[in-house]
Amino acid sequence: KDFQKEKDESKIDEIYKYLNKGIELPDDFPVREEALYHLGLIEARKGNKNKSETLWDELIKKYPKGEFAKKVINIRKEREGQ
């Protein structure tokens, strides 16, 4: 079981590296929006709430009509309701 957890964490670390490269792309690259969203999720999972919120703030600011901005808005609404 611990081996599986380590394997999963290793995959997350690998994904994290690629997502960080994705957010370095120019704003007009569609994948950048998705990278900001998923990086925010990973940061939240790691307990880095400020980093997560900063990434999501940028996502909403730069891609306000995108599907991932809507997802973030819904996540935030759910949190407020807790």
XYZ file of N, CA and C in Angstrom:
246
model
N 0.825 -1.195 0.000
C 0.000 0.000 0.000
C 0.874 1.265 0.000
N 1.903 1.290 0.830
C 2.800 2.441 0.864
C 3.527 2.611 -0.467
N 3.848 1.471 -1.089
C 4.496 1.527 -2.399
C 3.588 2.218 -3.413
N 2.301 1.883 -3.379
C 1.346 2.500 -4.303
C 1.252 4.002 -4.045
N 1.238 4.399 -2.781
C 1.173 5.820 -2.446
C 2.409 6.553 -2.963
N 3.577 5.940 -2.792
C 4.814 6.547 -3.295
C 4.771 6.654 -4.816
N 4.253 5.619 -5.464
C 4.132 5.618 -6.919
C 3.194 6.739 -7.379
N 2.069 6.895 -6.682
C 1.117 7.957 -7.011
C 1.740 9.333 -6.814
N 2.469 9.501 -5.705
C 3.129 10.780 -5.437
C 4.168 11.087 -6.509
N 4.867 10.058 -6.958
C 5.857 10.225 -8.016
C 5.187 10.701 -9.301
N 4.033 10.131 -9.618
C 3.285 10.562 -10.807
C 2.846 12.009 -10.665
N 2.380 12.361 -9.482
C 1.943 13.737 -9.248
C 3.109 14.695 -9.406
N 4.276 14.319 -8.895
C 5.469 15.168 -9.043
C 5.815 15.369 -10.516
N 5.700 14.309 -11.289
C 5.991 14.388 -12.730
C 4.977 15.298 -13.436
N 3.718 15.108 -13.119
C 2.659 15.942 -13.698
C 2.879 17.400 -13.304
N 3.242 17.624 -12.049
C 3.490 18.964 -11.529
C 4.556 19.681 -12.357
N 5.618 18.964 -12.700
C 6.684 19.557 -13.518
C 6.153 19.993 -14.881
N 5.377 19.135 -15.517
C 4.840 19.463 -16.839
C 3.836 20.612 -16.773
N 3.018 20.625 -15.743
C 2.055 21.712 -15.595
C 2.761 23.047 -15.396
N 3.856 23.039 -14.639
C 4.623 24.275 -14.452
C 5.194 24.772 -15.773
N 5.598 23.845 -16.627
C 6.052 24.250 -17.963
C 4.886 24.828 -18.763
N 3.716 24.242 -18.585
C 2.518 24.701 -19.294
C 2.138 26.129 -18.960
N 2.309 26.524 -17.700
C 1.925 27.890 -17.343
C 2.948 28.919 -17.789
N 4.102 28.456 -18.257
C 5.109 29.375 -18.800
C 4.805 29.746 -20.248
N 3.875 29.034 -20.865
C 3.495 29.329 -22.248
C 2.790 30.682 -22.318
N 2.768 31.302 -23.496
C 2.013 32.555 -23.654
C 0.522 32.341 -23.343
N -0.129 33.412 -22.931
C -1.524 33.338 -22.512
C -2.465 32.770 -23.576
N -2.124 32.930 -24.853
C -3.041 32.489 -25.909
C -2.954 30.994 -26.217
N -2.119 30.261 -25.489
C -2.073 28.806 -25.648
C -3.202 28.208 -24.806
N -4.141 27.500 -25.431
C -5.286 26.964 -24.687
C -4.908 26.064 -23.511
N -3.817 25.338 -23.622
C -3.418 24.411 -22.557
C -3.021 25.142 -21.272
N -2.673 26.399 -21.389
C -2.246 27.172 -20.222
C -3.375 27.303 -19.198
N -4.578 27.523 -19.685
C -5.745 27.633 -18.810
C -5.926 26.347 -17.982
N -5.841 25.220 -18.651
C -5.999 23.936 -17.974
C -4.848 23.679 -16.992
N -3.648 24.079 -17.370
C -2.489 23.898 -16.492
C -2.660 24.698 -15.199
N -3.145 25.919 -15.300
C -3.382 26.735 -14.100
C -4.393 26.056 -13.177
N -5.437 25.516 -13.778
C -6.472 24.839 -12.995
C -5.906 23.636 -12.240
N -5.227 22.769 -12.970
C -4.725 21.545 -12.350
C -3.593 21.812 -11.357
N -2.760 22.792 -11.644
C -1.728 23.166 -10.665
C -2.379 23.664 -9.381
N -3.440 24.427 -9.529
C -4.182 24.890 -8.350
C -4.723 23.737 -7.529
N -5.233 22.715 -8.208
C -5.734 21.528 -7.503
C -4.611 20.830 -6.737
N -3.466 20.662 -7.396
C -2.338 19.987 -6.748
C -1.853 20.794 -5.545
N -1.742 22.103 -5.726
C -1.288 22.953 -4.607
C -2.272 22.863 -3.445
N -3.558 22.848 -3.732
C -4.559 22.723 -2.670
C -4.410 21.384 -1.958
N -4.188 20.341 -2.720
C -4.007 19.001 -2.148
C -2.774 18.953 -1.239
N -1.740 19.688 -1.632
C -0.507 19.731 -0.830
C -0.656 20.627 0.397
N -1.769 21.350 0.497
C -1.986 22.248 1.623
C -1.483 23.656 1.389
N -1.104 23.961 0.140
C -0.606 25.298 -0.214
C -1.764 26.158 -0.718
N -2.648 26.530 0.207
C -3.868 27.248 -0.176
C -3.567 28.583 -0.863
N -2.595 29.336 -0.346
C -2.286 30.637 -0.947
C -1.816 30.486 -2.386
N -0.951 29.513 -2.625
C -0.441 29.268 -3.982
C -1.588 28.839 -4.892
N -2.430 27.961 -4.382
C -3.579 27.494 -5.146
C -4.477 28.672 -5.535
N -4.787 29.518 -4.581
C -5.674 30.658 -4.832
C -5.036 31.653 -5.801
N -3.726 31.847 -5.711
C -3.026 32.750 -6.626
C -3.119 32.236 -8.063
N -2.916 30.946 -8.240
C -3.021 30.340 -9.580
C -4.440 30.490 -10.113
N -5.418 30.215 -9.257
C -6.809 30.295 -9.699
C -7.251 31.736 -9.943
N -6.718 32.682 -9.165
C -7.035 34.093 -9.423
C -6.553 34.484 -10.823
N -5.351 34.042 -11.168
C -4.816 34.334 -12.502
C -5.679 33.675 -13.582
N -6.079 32.460 -13.332
C -6.938 31.735 -14.283
C -8.230 32.508 -14.537
N -8.887 32.943 -13.490
C -10.156 33.668 -13.633
C -9.939 35.013 -14.319
N -8.828 35.672 -13.998
C -8.542 36.984 -14.595
C -8.265 36.863 -16.100
N -7.462 35.864 -16.485
C -7.041 35.760 -17.883
C -8.006 34.970 -18.767
N -8.786 34.085 -18.161
C -9.701 33.243 -18.938
C -11.083 33.241 -18.282
N -11.689 34.425 -18.096
C -12.928 34.519 -17.305
C -14.115 33.730 -17.873
N -14.131 33.480 -19.154
C -15.267 32.775 -19.754
C -14.973 31.301 -20.021
N -13.788 30.848 -19.630
C -13.384 29.477 -19.890
C -14.033 28.476 -18.946
N -14.028 27.221 -19.365
C -14.641 26.161 -18.553
C -13.929 25.978 -17.215
N -12.619 26.199 -17.181
C -11.882 25.985 -15.941
C -12.115 27.118 -14.945
N -12.338 28.320 -15.439
C -12.701 29.434 -14.552
C -14.037 29.122 -13.881
N -14.964 28.576 -14.649
C -16.269 28.208 -14.087
C -16.116 27.130 -13.021
N -15.215 26.184 -13.258
C -14.975 25.122 -12.270
C -14.430 25.713 -10.973
N -13.490 26.653 -11.094
C -12.901 27.284 -9.904
C -13.971 28.063 -9.143
N -14.790 28.787 -9.862
C -15.861 29.557 -9.213
C -16.785 28.612 -8.447
N -17.106 27.473 -9.043
C -17.955 26.491 -8.361
C -17.274 25.897 -7.132
N -15.982 25.604 -7.241
C -15.236 25.082 -6.089
C -15.267 26.096 -4.949
N -15.053 27.350 -5.283
C -15.052 28.391 -4.248
C -16.433 28.543 -3.619
N -17.482 28.456 -4.412
C -18.837 28.544 -3.873
C -19.121 27.384 -2.917
N -18.662 26.182 -3.289
C -18.849 25.019 -2.421
C -18.115 25.199 -1.103
N -16.920 25.755 -1.159
C -16.140 25.988 0.068
C -16.853 26.969 0.985
N -17.430 28.014 0.382
C -18.135 29.016 1.178
C -19.350 28.414 1.876
N -19.962 27.446 1.231
C -21.150 26.802 1.776
C -20.865 25.821 2.897
N -19.609 25.494 3.099
C -19.262 24.503 4.137
C -19.314 25.111 5.523
